[in-house]
Coordinates of C-alpha atoms in Angstrom, one line a residue:
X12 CA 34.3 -54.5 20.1
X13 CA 31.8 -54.3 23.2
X14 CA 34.7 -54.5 25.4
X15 CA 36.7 -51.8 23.7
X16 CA 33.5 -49.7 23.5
X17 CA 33.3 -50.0 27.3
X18 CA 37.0 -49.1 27.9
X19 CA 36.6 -46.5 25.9
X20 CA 33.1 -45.3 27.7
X21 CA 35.4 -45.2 31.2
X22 CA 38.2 -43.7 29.7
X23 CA 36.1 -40.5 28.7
X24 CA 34.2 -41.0 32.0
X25 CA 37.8 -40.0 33.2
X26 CA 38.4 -37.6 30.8
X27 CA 35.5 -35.7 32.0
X28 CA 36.1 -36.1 35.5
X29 CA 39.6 -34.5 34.8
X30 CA 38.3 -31.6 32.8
X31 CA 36.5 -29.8 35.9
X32 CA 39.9 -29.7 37.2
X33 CA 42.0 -29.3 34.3
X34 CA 42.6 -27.4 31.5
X35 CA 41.8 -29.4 28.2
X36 CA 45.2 -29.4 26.7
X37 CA 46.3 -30.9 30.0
X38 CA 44.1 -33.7 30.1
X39 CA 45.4 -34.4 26.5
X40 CA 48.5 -34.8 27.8
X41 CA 47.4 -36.7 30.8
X42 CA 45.5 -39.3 28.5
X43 CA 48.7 -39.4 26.2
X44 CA 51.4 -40.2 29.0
X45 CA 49.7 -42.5 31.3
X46 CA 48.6 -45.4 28.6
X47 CA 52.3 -44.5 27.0
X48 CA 54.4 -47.0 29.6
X49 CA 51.3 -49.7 29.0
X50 CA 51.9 -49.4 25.6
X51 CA 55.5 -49.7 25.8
X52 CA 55.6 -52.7 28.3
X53 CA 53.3 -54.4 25.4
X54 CA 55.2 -54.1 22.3
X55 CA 58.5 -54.9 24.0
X56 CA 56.7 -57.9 25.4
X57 CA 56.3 -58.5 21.3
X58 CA 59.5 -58.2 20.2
X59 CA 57.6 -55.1 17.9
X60 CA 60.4 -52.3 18.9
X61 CA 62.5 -53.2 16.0
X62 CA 62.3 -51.3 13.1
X63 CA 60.3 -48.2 15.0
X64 CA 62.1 -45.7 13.6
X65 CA 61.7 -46.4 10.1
X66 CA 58.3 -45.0 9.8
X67 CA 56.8 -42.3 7.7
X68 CA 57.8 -39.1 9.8
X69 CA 55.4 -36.7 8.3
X70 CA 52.7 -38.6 8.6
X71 CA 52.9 -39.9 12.0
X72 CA 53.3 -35.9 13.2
X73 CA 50.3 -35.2 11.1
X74 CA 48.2 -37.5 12.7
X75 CA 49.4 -36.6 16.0
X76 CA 48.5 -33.2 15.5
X77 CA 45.1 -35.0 14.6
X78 CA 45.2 -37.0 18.1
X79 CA 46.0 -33.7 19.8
X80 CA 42.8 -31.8 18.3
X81 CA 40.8 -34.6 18.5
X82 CA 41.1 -35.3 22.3
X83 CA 41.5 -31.5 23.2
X84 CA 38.2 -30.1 21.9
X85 CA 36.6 -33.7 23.0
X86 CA 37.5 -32.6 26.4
X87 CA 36.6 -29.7 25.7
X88 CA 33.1 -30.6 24.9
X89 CA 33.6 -33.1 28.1
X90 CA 33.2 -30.1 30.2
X91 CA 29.4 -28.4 29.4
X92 CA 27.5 -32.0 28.1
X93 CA 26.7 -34.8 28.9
X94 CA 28.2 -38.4 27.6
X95 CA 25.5 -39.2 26.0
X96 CA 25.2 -35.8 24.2
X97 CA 29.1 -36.1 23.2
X98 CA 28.7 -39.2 21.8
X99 CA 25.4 -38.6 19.9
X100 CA 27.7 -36.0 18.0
X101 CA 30.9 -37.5 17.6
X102 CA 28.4 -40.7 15.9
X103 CA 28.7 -38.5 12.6
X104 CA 32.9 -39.4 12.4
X105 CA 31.9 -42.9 10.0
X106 CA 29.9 -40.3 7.2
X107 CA 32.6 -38.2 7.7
X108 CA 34.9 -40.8 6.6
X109 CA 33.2 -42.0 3.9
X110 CA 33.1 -38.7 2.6
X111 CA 36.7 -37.7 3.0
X112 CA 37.4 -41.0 1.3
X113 CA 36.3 -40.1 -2.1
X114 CA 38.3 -36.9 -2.3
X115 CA 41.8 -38.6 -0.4
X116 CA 41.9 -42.1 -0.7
X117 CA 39.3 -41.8 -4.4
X118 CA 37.0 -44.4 -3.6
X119 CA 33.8 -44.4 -5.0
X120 CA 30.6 -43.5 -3.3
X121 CA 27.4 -44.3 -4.7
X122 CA 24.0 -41.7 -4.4
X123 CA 23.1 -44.2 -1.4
X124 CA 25.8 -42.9 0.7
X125 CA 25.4 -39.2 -0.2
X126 CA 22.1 -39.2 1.0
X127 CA 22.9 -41.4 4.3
X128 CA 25.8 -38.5 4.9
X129 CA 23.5 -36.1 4.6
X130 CA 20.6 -37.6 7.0
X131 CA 23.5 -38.4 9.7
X132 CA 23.7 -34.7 8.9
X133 CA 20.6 -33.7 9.8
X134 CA 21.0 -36.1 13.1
X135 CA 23.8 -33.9 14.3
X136 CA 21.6 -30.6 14.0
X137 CA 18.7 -32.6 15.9
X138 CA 21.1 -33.1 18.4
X139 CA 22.8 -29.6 19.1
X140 CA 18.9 -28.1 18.5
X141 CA 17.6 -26.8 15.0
X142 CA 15.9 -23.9 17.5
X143 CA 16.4 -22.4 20.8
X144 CA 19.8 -22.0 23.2
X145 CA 21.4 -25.5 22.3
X146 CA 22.0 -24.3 18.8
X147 CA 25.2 -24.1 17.9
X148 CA 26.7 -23.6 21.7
X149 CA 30.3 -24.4 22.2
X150 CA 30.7 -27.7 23.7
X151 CA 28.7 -29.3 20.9
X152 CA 31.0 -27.6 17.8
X153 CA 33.9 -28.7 20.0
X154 CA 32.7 -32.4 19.9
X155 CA 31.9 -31.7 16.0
X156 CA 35.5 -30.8 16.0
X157 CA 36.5 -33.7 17.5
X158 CA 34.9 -36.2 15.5
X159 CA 35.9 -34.2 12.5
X160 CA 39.8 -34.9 13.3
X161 CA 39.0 -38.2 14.0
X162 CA 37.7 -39.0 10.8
X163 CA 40.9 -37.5 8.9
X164 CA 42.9 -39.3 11.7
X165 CA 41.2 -42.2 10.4
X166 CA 41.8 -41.8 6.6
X167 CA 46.0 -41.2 8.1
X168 CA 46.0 -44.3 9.3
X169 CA 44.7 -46.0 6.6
X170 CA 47.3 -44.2 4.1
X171 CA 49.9 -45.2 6.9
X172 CA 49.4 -49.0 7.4
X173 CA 50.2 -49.5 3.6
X174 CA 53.8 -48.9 5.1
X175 CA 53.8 -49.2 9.0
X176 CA 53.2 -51.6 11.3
X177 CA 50.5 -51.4 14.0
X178 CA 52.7 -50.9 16.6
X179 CA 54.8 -48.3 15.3
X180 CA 51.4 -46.5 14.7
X181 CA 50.4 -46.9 18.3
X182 CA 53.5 -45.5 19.9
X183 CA 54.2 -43.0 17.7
X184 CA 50.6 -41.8 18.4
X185 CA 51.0 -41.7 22.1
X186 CA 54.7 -40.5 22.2
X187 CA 54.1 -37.7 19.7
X188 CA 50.6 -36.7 21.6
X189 CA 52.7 -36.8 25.1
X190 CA 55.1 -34.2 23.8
X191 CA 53.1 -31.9 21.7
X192 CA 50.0 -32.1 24.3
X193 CA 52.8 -31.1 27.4
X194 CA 53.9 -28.2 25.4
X195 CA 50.3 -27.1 25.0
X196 CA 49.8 -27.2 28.5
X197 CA 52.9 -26.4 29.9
X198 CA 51.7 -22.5 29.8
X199 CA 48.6 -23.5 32.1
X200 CA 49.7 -26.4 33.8
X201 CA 47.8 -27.2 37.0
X202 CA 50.1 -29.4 39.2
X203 CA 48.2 -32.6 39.1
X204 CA 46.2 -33.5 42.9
X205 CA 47.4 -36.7 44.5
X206 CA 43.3 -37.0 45.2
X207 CA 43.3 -37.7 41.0
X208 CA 45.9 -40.7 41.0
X209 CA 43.1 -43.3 41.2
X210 CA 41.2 -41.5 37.9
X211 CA 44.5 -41.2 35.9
X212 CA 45.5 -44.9 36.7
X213 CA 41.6 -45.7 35.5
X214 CA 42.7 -43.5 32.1
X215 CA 45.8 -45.6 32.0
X216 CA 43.8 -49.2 32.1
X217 CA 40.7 -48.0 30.4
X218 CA 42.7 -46.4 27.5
X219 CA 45.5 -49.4 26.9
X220 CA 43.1 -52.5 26.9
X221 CA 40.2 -50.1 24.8
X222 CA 43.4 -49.7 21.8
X223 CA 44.0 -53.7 22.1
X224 CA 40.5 -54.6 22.3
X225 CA 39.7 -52.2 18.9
X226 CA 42.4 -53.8 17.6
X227 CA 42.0 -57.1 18.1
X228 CA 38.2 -56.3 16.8
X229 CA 38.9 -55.1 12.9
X230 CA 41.8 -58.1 12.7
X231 CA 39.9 -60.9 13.5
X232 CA 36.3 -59.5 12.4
X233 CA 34.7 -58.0 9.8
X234 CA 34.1 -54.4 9.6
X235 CA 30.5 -54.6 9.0
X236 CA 30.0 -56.6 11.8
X237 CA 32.4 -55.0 14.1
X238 CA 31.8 -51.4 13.7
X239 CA 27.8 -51.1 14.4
X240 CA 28.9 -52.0 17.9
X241 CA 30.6 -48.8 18.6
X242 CA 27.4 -47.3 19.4
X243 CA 26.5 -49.4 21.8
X244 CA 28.4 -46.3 23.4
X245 CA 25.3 -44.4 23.7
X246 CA 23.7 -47.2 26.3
X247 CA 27.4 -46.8 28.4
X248 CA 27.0 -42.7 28.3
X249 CA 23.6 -43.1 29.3
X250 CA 24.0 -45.3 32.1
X251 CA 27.3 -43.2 33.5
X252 CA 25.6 -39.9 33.4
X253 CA 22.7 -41.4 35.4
X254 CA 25.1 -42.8 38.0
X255 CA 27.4 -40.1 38.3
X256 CA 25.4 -36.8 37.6
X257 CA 22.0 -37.8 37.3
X258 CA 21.4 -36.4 34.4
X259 CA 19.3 -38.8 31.2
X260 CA 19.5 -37.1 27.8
X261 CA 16.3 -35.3 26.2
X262 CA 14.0 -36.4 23.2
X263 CA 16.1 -34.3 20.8
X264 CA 19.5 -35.7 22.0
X265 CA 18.0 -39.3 21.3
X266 CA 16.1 -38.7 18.1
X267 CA 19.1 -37.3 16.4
X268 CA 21.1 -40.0 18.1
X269 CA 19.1 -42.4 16.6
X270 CA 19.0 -41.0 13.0
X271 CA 22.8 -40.5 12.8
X272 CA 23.4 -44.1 14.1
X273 CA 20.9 -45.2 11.4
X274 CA 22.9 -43.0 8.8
X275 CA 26.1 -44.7 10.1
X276 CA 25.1 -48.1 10.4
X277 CA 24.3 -48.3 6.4
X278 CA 27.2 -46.7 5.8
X279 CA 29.3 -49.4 7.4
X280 CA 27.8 -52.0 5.5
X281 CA 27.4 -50.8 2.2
X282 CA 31.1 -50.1 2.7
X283 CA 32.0 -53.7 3.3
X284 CA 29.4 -55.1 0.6
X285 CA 31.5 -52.7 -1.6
X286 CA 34.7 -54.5 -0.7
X287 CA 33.4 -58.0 -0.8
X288 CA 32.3 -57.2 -4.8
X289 CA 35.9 -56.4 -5.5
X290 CA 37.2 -58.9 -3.2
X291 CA 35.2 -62.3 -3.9

Protein backbone atom coordinates (compact mmCIF):
# COMPACT_ATOMS: atom_id res chain seq x y z
CA UNK A 1 0.00 0.00 0.00
CA UNK A 2 2.92 2.70 0.67
CA UNK A 3 4.20 1.83 -2.65
CA UNK A 4 0.93 2.21 -4.46
CA UNK A 5 0.34 5.42 -2.43
CA UNK A 6 3.62 6.74 -3.90
CA UNK A 7 2.75 5.71 -7.51
CA UNK A 8 -0.17 7.11 -7.15
CA UNK A 9 1.43 10.60 -5.53
CA UNK A 10 3.70 10.79 -9.03
CA UNK A 11 1.06 9.94 -11.16
CA UNK A 12 -1.01 13.05 -10.04
CA UNK A 13 2.32 14.89 -9.81
CA UNK A 14 2.00 14.26 -13.63
CA UNK A 15 -1.39 14.87 -13.86
CA UNK A 16 -0.88 18.34 -12.67
CA UNK A 17 2.08 19.07 -14.61
CA UNK A 18 -0.08 18.15 -17.71
CA UNK A 19 -3.03 20.33 -16.78
CA UNK A 20 -1.07 23.77 -17.29
CA UNK A 21 -0.81 22.53 -20.71
CA UNK A 22 -3.83 20.68 -21.29
CA UNK A 23 -7.31 20.80 -21.20
CA UNK A 24 -8.67 18.46 -18.42
CA UNK A 25 -10.59 16.10 -20.46
CA UNK A 26 -7.39 15.64 -22.41
CA UNK A 27 -5.29 14.68 -19.64
CA UNK A 28 -8.11 12.14 -18.87
CA UNK A 29 -7.54 10.64 -21.88
CA UNK A 30 -3.75 10.93 -21.67
CA UNK A 31 -3.85 9.04 -18.18
CA UNK A 32 -6.27 6.43 -19.74
CA UNK A 33 -4.19 5.51 -23.00
CA UNK A 34 -0.74 5.49 -21.84
CA UNK A 35 -1.10 2.83 -18.71
CA UNK A 36 -3.68 0.93 -21.40
CA UNK A 37 -0.69 -1.04 -23.37
CA UNK A 38 1.01 -1.77 -19.60
CA UNK A 39 -2.09 -3.13 -18.70
CA UNK A 40 -2.55 -5.15 -21.68
CA UNK A 41 1.12 -6.57 -21.81
CA UNK A 42 0.23 -7.77 -18.07
CA UNK A 43 -2.89 -9.72 -18.38
CA UNK A 44 -1.82 -11.38 -21.63
CA UNK A 45 1.35 -12.20 -19.66
CA UNK A 46 -1.53 -13.97 -17.35
CA UNK A 47 -3.33 -15.86 -19.63
CA UNK A 48 -6.45 -13.36 -18.08
CA UNK A 49 -7.73 -12.31 -21.73
CA UNK A 50 -10.09 -15.18 -21.96
CA UNK A 51 -13.38 -14.65 -21.12
CA UNK A 52 -13.15 -10.56 -21.37
CA UNK A 53 -16.00 -10.14 -23.06
CA UNK A 54 -18.38 -11.80 -21.00
CA UNK A 55 -18.67 -9.01 -18.51
CA UNK A 56 -21.47 -6.97 -17.26
CA UNK A 57 -21.76 -4.24 -20.16
CA UNK A 58 -23.83 -1.72 -18.28
CA UNK A 59 -21.90 -1.69 -15.46
CA UNK A 60 -18.51 -1.46 -16.77
CA UNK A 61 -19.71 1.81 -18.96
CA UNK A 62 -21.20 3.18 -15.83
CA UNK A 63 -18.20 3.07 -14.03
CA UNK A 64 -16.28 4.31 -16.78
CA UNK A 65 -18.34 7.30 -16.98
CA UNK A 66 -17.40 7.31 -13.15
CA UNK A 67 -13.46 7.11 -14.09
CA UNK A 68 -14.02 9.81 -16.62
CA UNK A 69 -15.65 12.36 -14.02
CA UNK A 70 -13.55 11.27 -11.45
CA UNK A 71 -10.12 12.03 -13.16
CA UNK A 72 -11.56 15.08 -15.19
CA UNK A 73 -12.68 17.44 -12.32
CA UNK A 74 -9.50 15.92 -10.25
CA UNK A 75 -7.50 17.58 -12.90
CA UNK A 76 -9.46 20.01 -12.88
CA UNK A 77 -8.85 20.76 -9.29
CA UNK A 78 -5.04 19.87 -10.23
CA UNK A 79 -4.89 23.17 -11.88
CA UNK A 80 -5.60 26.05 -8.99
CA UNK A 81 -4.31 23.87 -5.60
CA UNK A 82 -1.97 22.45 -4.37
CA UNK A 83 -1.37 18.38 -3.80
CA UNK A 84 -1.73 18.58 -0.53
CA UNK A 85 -4.96 20.67 -0.65
CA UNK A 86 -6.42 18.00 -3.30
CA UNK A 87 -5.79 15.31 -1.30
CA UNK A 88 -6.99 16.77 2.07
CA UNK A 89 -10.45 16.86 0.07
CA UNK A 90 -10.58 13.89 -1.89
CA UNK A 91 -9.73 12.09 2.06
CA UNK A 92 -13.64 12.35 2.56
CA UNK A 93 -14.17 9.41 -0.52
CA UNK A 94 -14.05 6.32 2.58
CA UNK A 95 -17.31 8.37 4.52
CA UNK A 96 -18.62 8.75 1.33
CA UNK A 97 -18.56 5.11 0.90
CA UNK A 98 -19.75 4.14 3.88
CA UNK A 99 -22.54 6.13 3.39
CA UNK A 100 -23.53 5.23 -0.11
CA UNK A 101 -23.29 1.65 1.26
CA UNK A 102 -26.28 1.68 3.32
CA UNK A 103 -28.60 2.97 0.63
CA UNK A 104 -26.90 0.63 -2.53
CA UNK A 105 -25.27 -2.25 -1.21
CA UNK A 106 -27.90 -2.03 2.43
CA UNK A 107 -25.39 -2.61 4.87
CA UNK A 108 -25.79 -1.36 8.14
CA UNK A 109 -24.23 1.55 9.72
CA UNK A 110 -24.25 2.11 13.22
CA UNK A 111 -24.69 5.90 15.07
CA UNK A 112 -20.74 5.64 15.31
CA UNK A 113 -20.27 6.02 11.78
CA UNK A 114 -22.91 8.70 11.20
CA UNK A 115 -21.32 10.90 13.37
CA UNK A 116 -17.61 10.03 11.98
CA UNK A 117 -19.29 10.95 8.40
CA UNK A 118 -20.37 13.93 9.58
CA UNK A 119 -16.98 15.13 11.40
CA UNK A 120 -14.92 14.13 8.10
CA UNK A 121 -17.67 16.50 6.98
CA UNK A 122 -16.84 19.17 8.84
CA UNK A 123 -12.90 18.40 7.85
CA UNK A 124 -13.70 19.13 4.24
CA UNK A 125 -15.33 22.67 5.12
CA UNK A 126 -12.07 23.35 7.35
CA UNK A 127 -10.23 22.63 4.44
CA UNK A 128 -11.97 24.73 1.53
CA UNK A 129 -12.47 27.66 4.43
CA UNK A 130 -15.71 28.03 6.67
CA UNK A 131 -14.86 32.08 5.90
CA UNK A 132 -13.14 34.22 3.58
CA UNK A 133 -12.13 33.68 -0.44
CA UNK A 134 -11.24 29.82 -0.18
CA UNK A 135 -14.87 29.06 0.46
CA UNK A 136 -16.47 27.23 -1.87
CA UNK A 137 -13.88 28.29 -4.95
CA UNK A 138 -13.81 26.00 -7.89
CA UNK A 139 -10.87 23.81 -7.75
CA UNK A 140 -11.86 22.60 -4.32
CA UNK A 141 -15.79 21.56 -5.42
CA UNK A 142 -13.99 19.96 -8.43
CA UNK A 143 -11.85 17.78 -6.14
CA UNK A 144 -15.23 17.15 -3.98
CA UNK A 145 -16.51 16.03 -7.23
CA UNK A 146 -13.91 13.87 -7.76
CA UNK A 147 -13.88 12.03 -4.68
CA UNK A 148 -17.61 11.92 -4.83
CA UNK A 149 -17.40 9.59 -8.22
CA UNK A 150 -14.85 7.79 -6.75
CA UNK A 151 -16.73 6.66 -3.95
CA UNK A 152 -19.77 5.38 -6.24
CA UNK A 153 -16.96 4.03 -8.59
CA UNK A 154 -16.05 2.26 -5.54
CA UNK A 155 -19.45 0.79 -4.51
CA UNK A 156 -19.47 -0.39 -8.83
CA UNK A 157 -16.80 -2.26 -8.33
CA UNK A 158 -17.85 -3.98 -5.46
CA UNK A 159 -21.41 -4.87 -7.13
CA UNK A 160 -19.11 -5.90 -10.17
CA UNK A 161 -16.50 -8.40 -8.74
CA UNK A 162 -19.60 -10.61 -7.52
CA UNK A 163 -19.42 -11.49 -11.38
CA UNK A 164 -16.07 -10.21 -13.04
CA UNK A 165 -12.73 -10.88 -12.74
CA UNK A 166 -10.14 -8.26 -11.73
CA UNK A 167 -8.72 -8.11 -14.82
CA UNK A 168 -11.70 -7.64 -16.90
CA UNK A 169 -12.44 -4.73 -14.47
CA UNK A 170 -9.05 -3.19 -15.07
CA UNK A 171 -9.18 -3.10 -18.87
CA UNK A 172 -12.46 -2.39 -19.36
CA UNK A 173 -11.74 0.70 -17.06
CA UNK A 174 -8.90 1.91 -19.05
CA UNK A 175 -10.28 0.92 -22.53
CA UNK A 176 -13.73 2.50 -21.91
CA UNK A 177 -11.91 5.80 -20.18
CA UNK A 178 -9.54 5.94 -23.48
CA UNK A 179 -12.43 6.23 -25.76
CA UNK A 180 -14.96 8.23 -23.94
CA UNK A 181 -12.11 10.67 -22.48
CA UNK A 182 -10.74 11.12 -26.48
CA UNK A 183 -14.13 12.00 -27.56
CA UNK A 184 -14.34 14.55 -24.79
CA UNK A 185 -11.36 16.05 -25.84
CA UNK A 186 -11.34 15.61 -29.33
CA UNK A 187 -13.21 19.20 -29.67
CA UNK A 188 -10.15 20.89 -27.78
CA UNK A 189 -7.40 18.76 -28.41
CA UNK A 190 -4.01 20.37 -27.97
CA UNK A 191 -1.48 18.30 -30.09
CA UNK A 192 0.53 16.77 -27.39
CA UNK A 193 4.52 18.51 -27.14
CA UNK A 194 7.33 16.10 -27.77
CA UNK A 195 8.93 18.21 -24.57
CA UNK A 196 5.92 16.15 -22.46
CA UNK A 197 7.00 12.49 -23.59
CA UNK A 198 9.18 12.01 -20.45
CA UNK A 199 5.87 13.17 -18.02
CA UNK A 200 3.45 10.87 -19.99
CA UNK A 201 5.83 7.80 -19.93
CA UNK A 202 6.13 8.73 -15.87
CA UNK A 203 1.97 8.63 -16.06
CA UNK A 204 2.34 5.34 -17.78
CA UNK A 205 4.79 3.66 -15.01
CA UNK A 206 3.39 5.59 -12.06
CA UNK A 207 -0.25 4.65 -13.01
CA UNK A 208 0.32 0.71 -13.97
CA UNK A 209 2.55 -0.44 -10.99
CA UNK A 210 0.14 2.15 -8.48
CA UNK A 211 -3.17 -0.38 -9.84
CA UNK A 212 -0.88 -3.63 -9.17
CA UNK A 213 0.51 -2.45 -6.00
CA UNK A 214 -3.42 -1.52 -4.70
CA UNK A 215 -4.13 -4.54 -5.78
CA UNK A 216 -1.85 -6.72 -4.55
CA UNK A 217 -2.53 -4.63 -1.08
CA UNK A 218 -6.54 -5.50 -0.34
CA UNK A 219 -5.70 -9.39 -1.68
CA UNK A 220 -3.14 -10.27 0.48
CA UNK A 221 -4.03 -7.76 3.51
CA UNK A 222 -6.56 -6.78 5.49
CA UNK A 223 -8.56 -3.72 4.78
CA UNK A 224 -8.18 -2.23 8.13
CA UNK A 225 -4.70 -2.47 8.03
CA UNK A 226 -4.24 -1.66 4.50
CA UNK A 227 -6.38 1.31 3.85
CA UNK A 228 -5.12 3.88 6.83
CA UNK A 229 -2.04 3.97 4.60
CA UNK A 230 -3.54 5.73 1.77
CA UNK A 231 -3.08 8.86 3.63
CA UNK A 232 0.22 8.67 3.95
CA UNK A 233 -0.62 10.63 0.61
CA UNK A 234 -0.70 13.80 2.44
CA UNK A 235 3.29 13.50 3.51
CA UNK A 236 4.02 12.66 -0.60
CA UNK A 237 1.78 15.98 -1.66
CA UNK A 238 3.51 17.85 0.91
CA UNK A 239 6.87 16.95 0.04
CA UNK A 240 6.18 17.40 -4.02
CA UNK A 241 4.64 20.78 -3.64
CA UNK A 242 7.76 21.89 -1.64
CA UNK A 243 10.08 20.48 -4.33
CA UNK A 244 8.39 21.50 -7.27
CA UNK A 245 6.46 24.81 -6.40
CA UNK A 246 7.45 25.76 -3.16
CA UNK A 247 4.49 25.99 -1.89
CA UNK A 248 3.65 24.04 2.17
CA UNK A 249 -0.07 23.98 2.95
CA UNK A 250 -1.73 26.42 5.66
CA UNK A 251 -3.08 25.68 9.30
CA UNK A 252 -6.61 25.19 7.90
CA UNK A 253 -5.53 22.83 5.04
CA UNK A 254 -3.84 20.57 7.80
CA UNK A 255 -6.36 20.81 10.55
CA UNK A 256 -9.17 19.73 8.39
CA UNK A 257 -6.73 17.27 6.90
CA UNK A 258 -6.19 15.87 9.98
CA UNK A 259 -9.85 15.65 11.24
CA UNK A 260 -11.09 13.99 8.01
CA UNK A 261 -8.22 11.40 8.13
CA UNK A 262 -9.29 10.85 11.79
CA UNK A 263 -13.05 10.48 10.52
CA UNK A 264 -11.74 8.01 7.91
CA UNK A 265 -9.42 6.07 9.79
CA UNK A 266 -12.43 4.84 12.31
CA UNK A 267 -14.39 4.31 9.60
CA UNK A 268 -12.12 1.75 8.04
CA UNK A 269 -11.83 -0.18 11.06
CA UNK A 270 -15.07 -0.29 12.47
CA UNK A 271 -15.92 -1.49 8.93
CA UNK A 272 -13.59 -4.50 9.10
CA UNK A 273 -14.53 -5.29 12.96
CA UNK A 274 -18.00 -5.34 11.40
CA UNK A 275 -16.97 -8.06 8.92
CA UNK A 276 -14.87 -10.06 11.27
CA UNK A 277 -18.35 -10.39 13.70
CA UNK A 278 -20.16 -11.92 10.72
CA UNK A 279 -17.18 -13.64 9.53
CA UNK A 280 -15.47 -15.42 12.59
Amino acid sequence: MLTAVMMFSFMDTTMKLLSATYPATQVTALRALSSLPLLCVYIWYRGAFRGIFKVRWGMHVFRALLGIGMLTTFAYGLKALSLAEAYSIFFIAPALITMLSVFVLKERVVAGQWVAIVVGLVGVLVVLRPEGSGFLTLGGLAILAAAACYAVSAITARLLARTDSTESMMFWLLTLMAIGGVALAWPVWVPVRAADGWVLLALALSGFFGQLAITKAFSTGRASIVAPFEYTALAWGVAIDWLLWQALPDGYTLLGAGIIIASGIYLVRRESAHKESEHP
